[in-house]
Amino acid sequence: LLAALPGCEGVQFLTQVHGCDLIAAGVSTEGVNGKPEADASSTTDRGIACAVTTADCLPVLFCDDAGERIAAAHAGWRGLAAGILLRTLRAFPDPQRVSAYLAPAIGPKAFEVGPEVREAFATAPEGCFRPGQGDRLFADLPGLARWQLRNAGIGSVFGGGQCTFSDPERFFSYRRDGRTGRQISLIWKTR
């Protein structure tokens, strides 16, 4: 099915490890099952898709205003705290000329976390967290990503409003179902 995408000659899949490594898409590197261990890829090559797979984590797709460079990042809370989106944004010469799309991920009404997550984002706005039961909190993963990217000077951020957990008809969700499939989010240049 992916081979039928117009203008797409290959897909750079990753062995995602909830870290902050970025690779150049299409570059042959060692990894698990031929997929390099990283949580983001970027390219200026036409026809190579940067892809991430998720089932609640946040996929973020990047493109510069000229359409010269693209990137895809996998951002769970650990990767987000480690700086995966900021590292990916640094692959672009001017963050003010970059747009990002926050694809479907677990939403702020469903993403219950422990206090260690709030500690990892100590300087984040209060609005990115709301109280849960006991010491638990509900975290706004797309909101945290939007906050990080805006503080880094990104030009535009879109998306972030679709919750994988609360929409079983359209999305896989590990938190909802345990064993589950994965969504694939990809971006590629056709010219």
mmCIF file of C-alpha atoms in Angstrom:
data_model
loop_
_atom_site.group_PDB
_atom_site.id
_atom_site.type_symbol
_atom_site.label_atom_id
_atom_site.label_comp_id
_atom_site.label_asym_id
_atom_site.label_seq_id
_atom_site.Cartn_x
_atom_site.Cartn_y
_atom_site.Cartn_z
ATOM 1 C CA LEU A 1 0.000 0.000 0.000
ATOM 2 C CA LEU A 2 2.799 2.462 0.868
ATOM 3 C CA ALA A 3 4.443 1.719 -2.486
ATOM 4 C CA ALA A 4 1.377 3.222 -4.173
ATOM 5 C CA LEU A 5 1.909 6.682 -2.663
ATOM 6 C CA PRO A 6 2.394 9.180 -5.525
ATOM 7 C CA GLY A 7 5.976 10.378 -5.787
ATOM 8 C CA CYS A 8 7.179 8.169 -2.935
ATOM 9 C CA GLU A 9 10.092 5.906 -3.845
ATOM 10 C CA GLY A 10 10.960 4.670 -0.352
ATOM 11 C CA VAL A 11 10.017 4.982 3.311
ATOM 12 C CA GLN A 12 12.492 5.534 6.147
ATOM 13 C CA PHE A 13 11.110 3.519 9.064
ATOM 14 C CA LEU A 14 12.785 3.690 12.467
ATOM 15 C CA THR A 15 13.223 1.508 15.511
ATOM 16 C CA GLN A 16 11.826 4.097 17.911
ATOM 17 C CA VAL A 17 13.352 4.082 21.397
ATOM 18 C CA HIS A 18 11.812 7.149 23.143
ATOM 19 C CA GLY A 19 15.081 9.055 22.835
ATOM 20 C CA CYS A 20 16.274 12.092 20.915
ATOM 21 C CA ASP A 21 18.352 10.748 18.030
ATOM 22 C CA LEU A 22 17.744 12.177 14.560
ATOM 23 C CA ILE A 23 19.028 10.476 11.401
ATOM 24 C CA ALA A 24 19.250 11.458 7.755
ATOM 25 C CA ALA A 25 16.464 9.549 5.993
ATOM 26 C CA GLY A 26 17.621 7.116 3.359
ATOM 27 C CA VAL A 27 21.093 6.702 4.861
ATOM 28 C CA SER A 28 21.917 3.046 5.456
ATOM 29 C CA THR A 29 22.653 2.460 9.134
ATOM 30 C CA GLU A 30 22.610 -0.564 11.397
ATOM 31 C CA GLY A 31 19.482 -1.177 13.403
ATOM 32 C CA VAL A 32 16.836 -3.692 14.364
ATOM 33 C CA ASN A 33 15.432 -5.488 11.290
ATOM 34 C CA GLY A 34 17.283 -3.012 9.070
ATOM 35 C CA LYS A 35 15.638 -0.005 10.751
ATOM 36 C CA PRO A 36 18.003 2.419 12.524
ATOM 37 C CA GLU A 37 17.398 3.198 16.199
ATOM 38 C CA ALA A 38 16.212 6.797 16.297
ATOM 39 C CA ASP A 39 13.089 8.816 16.970
ATOM 40 C CA ALA A 40 13.280 11.243 14.057
ATOM 41 C CA SER A 41 14.471 11.423 10.484
ATOM 42 C CA SER A 42 14.971 14.297 8.086
ATOM 43 C CA THR A 43 15.810 14.689 4.411
ATOM 44 C CA THR A 44 16.074 17.086 1.498
ATOM 45 C CA ASP A 45 15.784 14.204 -0.997
ATOM 46 C CA ARG A 46 12.736 13.925 -3.213
ATOM 47 C CA GLY A 47 10.764 10.664 -2.993
ATOM 48 C CA ILE A 48 12.019 9.517 0.428
ATOM 49 C CA ALA A 49 9.307 9.503 3.101
ATOM 50 C CA CYS A 50 10.185 10.176 6.723
ATOM 51 C CA ALA A 51 7.886 7.981 8.832
ATOM 52 C CA VAL A 52 7.032 7.322 12.463
ATOM 53 C CA THR A 53 4.634 4.753 13.908
ATOM 54 C CA THR A 54 2.520 5.462 16.977
ATOM 55 C CA ALA A 55 -0.364 4.193 19.075
ATOM 56 C CA ASP A 56 -0.674 7.130 21.541
ATOM 57 C CA CYS A 57 2.690 8.906 21.283
ATOM 58 C CA LEU A 58 2.747 12.135 19.302
ATOM 59 C CA PRO A 59 3.891 12.086 15.669
ATOM 60 C CA VAL A 60 5.164 15.478 14.487
ATOM 61 C CA LEU A 61 5.746 16.266 10.808
ATOM 62 C CA PHE A 62 7.969 19.207 9.805
ATOM 63 C CA CYS A 63 8.487 21.137 6.562
ATOM 64 C CA ASP A 64 10.288 24.375 5.777
ATOM 65 C CA ASP A 65 8.502 27.151 3.884
ATOM 66 C CA ALA A 66 10.369 26.411 0.652
ATOM 67 C CA GLY A 67 9.597 22.691 0.782
ATOM 68 C CA GLU A 68 13.325 21.925 0.729
ATOM 69 C CA ARG A 69 13.640 19.949 3.992
ATOM 70 C CA ILE A 70 11.147 17.665 5.711
ATOM 71 C CA ALA A 71 11.246 15.636 8.920
ATOM 72 C CA ALA A 72 9.148 13.310 11.062
ATOM 73 C CA ALA A 73 9.558 12.846 14.822
ATOM 74 C CA HIS A 74 8.139 10.373 17.351
ATOM 75 C CA ALA A 75 7.443 12.160 20.631
ATOM 76 C CA GLY A 76 6.334 10.227 23.670
ATOM 77 C CA TRP A 77 6.716 12.130 26.921
ATOM 78 C CA ARG A 78 10.252 10.801 27.479
ATOM 79 C CA GLY A 79 11.429 11.790 24.008
ATOM 80 C CA LEU A 80 9.714 15.143 24.306
ATOM 81 C CA ALA A 81 11.430 15.761 27.656
ATOM 82 C CA ALA A 82 14.764 14.645 26.153
ATOM 83 C CA GLY A 83 14.387 17.197 23.346
ATOM 84 C CA ILE A 84 13.477 15.174 20.238
ATOM 85 C CA LEU A 85 11.397 17.986 18.724
ATOM 86 C CA LEU A 86 14.031 20.629 19.426
ATOM 87 C CA ARG A 87 16.729 18.380 17.963
ATOM 88 C CA THR A 88 14.607 17.825 14.852
ATOM 89 C CA LEU A 89 13.941 21.550 14.491
ATOM 90 C CA ARG A 90 17.709 22.200 14.566
ATOM 91 C CA ALA A 91 17.982 20.256 11.283
ATOM 92 C CA PHE A 92 16.422 23.315 9.625
ATOM 93 C CA PRO A 93 18.432 26.508 9.010
ATOM 94 C CA ASP A 94 15.713 28.895 10.269
ATOM 95 C CA PRO A 95 13.016 27.708 12.716
ATOM 96 C CA GLN A 96 10.862 30.739 11.879
ATOM 97 C CA ARG A 97 10.495 29.339 8.351
ATOM 98 C CA VAL A 98 9.326 25.893 9.542
ATOM 99 C CA SER A 99 5.819 24.538 10.040
ATOM 100 C CA ALA A 100 4.940 21.509 12.151
ATOM 101 C CA TYR A 101 1.855 19.321 12.131
ATOM 102 C CA LEU A 102 0.893 17.491 15.328
ATOM 103 C CA ALA A 103 -0.761 14.273 14.144
ATOM 104 C CA PRO A 104 -3.250 12.257 16.264
ATOM 105 C CA ALA A 105 -2.003 11.264 19.735
ATOM 106 C CA ILE A 106 -3.436 10.587 23.165
ATOM 107 C CA GLY A 107 -5.348 13.657 24.321
ATOM 108 C CA PRO A 108 -5.227 15.663 27.552
ATOM 109 C CA LYS A 109 -8.400 14.063 28.962
ATOM 110 C CA ALA A 110 -6.956 10.538 28.615
ATOM 111 C CA PHE A 111 -3.199 10.805 29.238
ATOM 112 C CA GLU A 112 -2.883 10.076 32.947
ATOM 113 C CA VAL A 113 0.692 10.277 34.248
ATOM 114 C CA GLY A 114 2.645 10.277 37.483
ATOM 115 C CA PRO A 115 4.420 13.220 39.133
ATOM 116 C CA GLU A 116 7.696 12.316 37.392
ATOM 117 C CA VAL A 117 6.231 13.593 34.120
ATOM 118 C CA ARG A 118 5.365 16.961 35.659
ATOM 119 C CA GLU A 119 8.897 17.091 37.094
ATOM 120 C CA ALA A 120 10.343 16.421 33.627
ATOM 121 C CA PHE A 121 8.460 19.496 32.367
ATOM 122 C CA ALA A 122 8.958 21.706 35.434
ATOM 123 C CA THR A 123 8.907 24.956 33.438
ATOM 124 C CA ALA A 124 5.878 24.058 31.293
ATOM 125 C CA PRO A 125 2.726 26.131 31.715
ATOM 126 C CA GLU A 126 0.246 24.921 34.324
ATOM 127 C CA GLY A 127 -2.315 24.477 31.545
ATOM 128 C CA CYS A 128 -0.371 21.506 30.203
ATOM 129 C CA PHE A 129 -1.309 19.512 33.323
ATOM 130 C CA ARG A 130 -4.499 19.115 35.325
ATOM 131 C CA PRO A 131 -5.158 17.169 38.521
ATOM 132 C CA GLY A 132 -6.185 13.526 38.477
ATOM 133 C CA GLN A 133 -6.718 11.034 41.314
ATOM 134 C CA GLY A 134 -4.203 11.202 44.190
ATOM 135 C CA ASP A 135 -0.767 12.159 42.842
ATOM 136 C CA ARG A 136 -1.796 11.433 39.238
ATOM 137 C CA LEU A 137 -2.104 14.159 36.613
ATOM 138 C CA PHE A 138 -3.542 14.461 33.143
ATOM 139 C CA ALA A 139 -0.910 15.705 30.698
ATOM 140 C CA ASP A 140 -1.510 17.527 27.436
ATOM 141 C CA LEU A 141 1.128 15.919 25.182
ATOM 142 C CA PRO A 142 0.238 18.036 22.110
ATOM 143 C CA GLY A 143 0.157 21.130 24.347
ATOM 144 C CA LEU A 144 3.647 20.363 25.674
ATOM 145 C CA ALA A 145 4.930 19.927 22.110
ATOM 146 C CA ARG A 146 3.306 23.176 20.983
ATOM 147 C CA TRP A 147 4.851 24.999 23.985
ATOM 148 C CA GLN A 148 8.346 23.624 23.226
ATOM 149 C CA LEU A 149 8.160 24.429 19.528
ATOM 150 C CA ARG A 150 6.848 27.959 20.045
ATOM 151 C CA ASN A 151 9.577 28.671 22.606
ATOM 152 C CA ALA A 152 12.098 27.484 20.002
ATOM 153 C CA GLY A 153 10.795 30.066 17.514
ATOM 154 C CA ILE A 154 8.985 27.809 15.048
ATOM 155 C CA GLY A 155 6.955 29.573 12.373
ATOM 156 C CA SER A 156 3.665 27.659 12.648
ATOM 157 C CA VAL A 157 2.209 24.678 14.510
ATOM 158 C CA PHE A 158 -0.953 22.965 13.274
ATOM 159 C CA GLY A 159 -3.017 19.986 14.443
ATOM 160 C CA GLY A 160 -2.942 18.413 17.867
ATOM 161 C CA GLY A 161 -6.688 18.058 18.333
ATOM 162 C CA GLN A 162 -7.329 14.376 17.588
ATOM 163 C CA CYS A 163 -7.179 11.876 20.481
ATOM 164 C CA THR A 164 -6.191 8.295 19.698
ATOM 165 C CA PHE A 165 -7.554 7.008 23.021
ATOM 166 C CA SER A 166 -11.074 8.394 22.625
ATOM 167 C CA ASP A 167 -11.627 7.482 18.955
ATOM 168 C CA PRO A 168 -11.488 3.657 18.617
ATOM 169 C CA GLU A 169 -13.158 3.739 15.197
ATOM 170 C CA ARG A 170 -10.248 5.624 13.626
ATOM 171 C CA PHE A 171 -7.141 5.141 15.764
ATOM 172 C CA PHE A 172 -5.087 2.514 17.550
ATOM 173 C CA SER A 173 -4.382 3.222 21.228
ATOM 174 C CA TYR A 174 -2.012 1.241 23.413
ATOM 175 C CA ARG A 175 -3.400 2.810 26.601
ATOM 176 C CA ARG A 176 -6.946 1.907 25.614
ATOM 177 C CA ASP A 177 -6.397 -1.597 24.202
ATOM 178 C CA GLY A 178 -3.052 -2.947 25.451
ATOM 179 C CA ARG A 179 -1.961 -4.981 22.424
ATOM 180 C CA THR A 180 -2.710 -2.979 19.311
ATOM 181 C CA GLY A 181 -1.620 -1.902 15.849
ATOM 182 C CA ARG A 182 0.102 1.352 14.935
ATOM 183 C CA GLN A 183 -0.694 4.436 12.893
ATOM 184 C CA ILE A 184 1.917 5.485 10.349
ATOM 185 C CA SER A 185 2.537 9.202 9.913
ATOM 186 C CA LEU A 186 4.735 10.187 6.985
ATOM 187 C CA ILE A 187 5.885 13.138 4.964
ATOM 188 C CA TRP A 188 7.738 13.229 1.645
ATOM 189 C CA LYS A 189 8.694 15.589 -1.155
ATOM 190 C CA THR A 190 7.330 14.972 -4.629
ATOM 191 C CA ARG A 191 9.321 17.704 -6.372
#
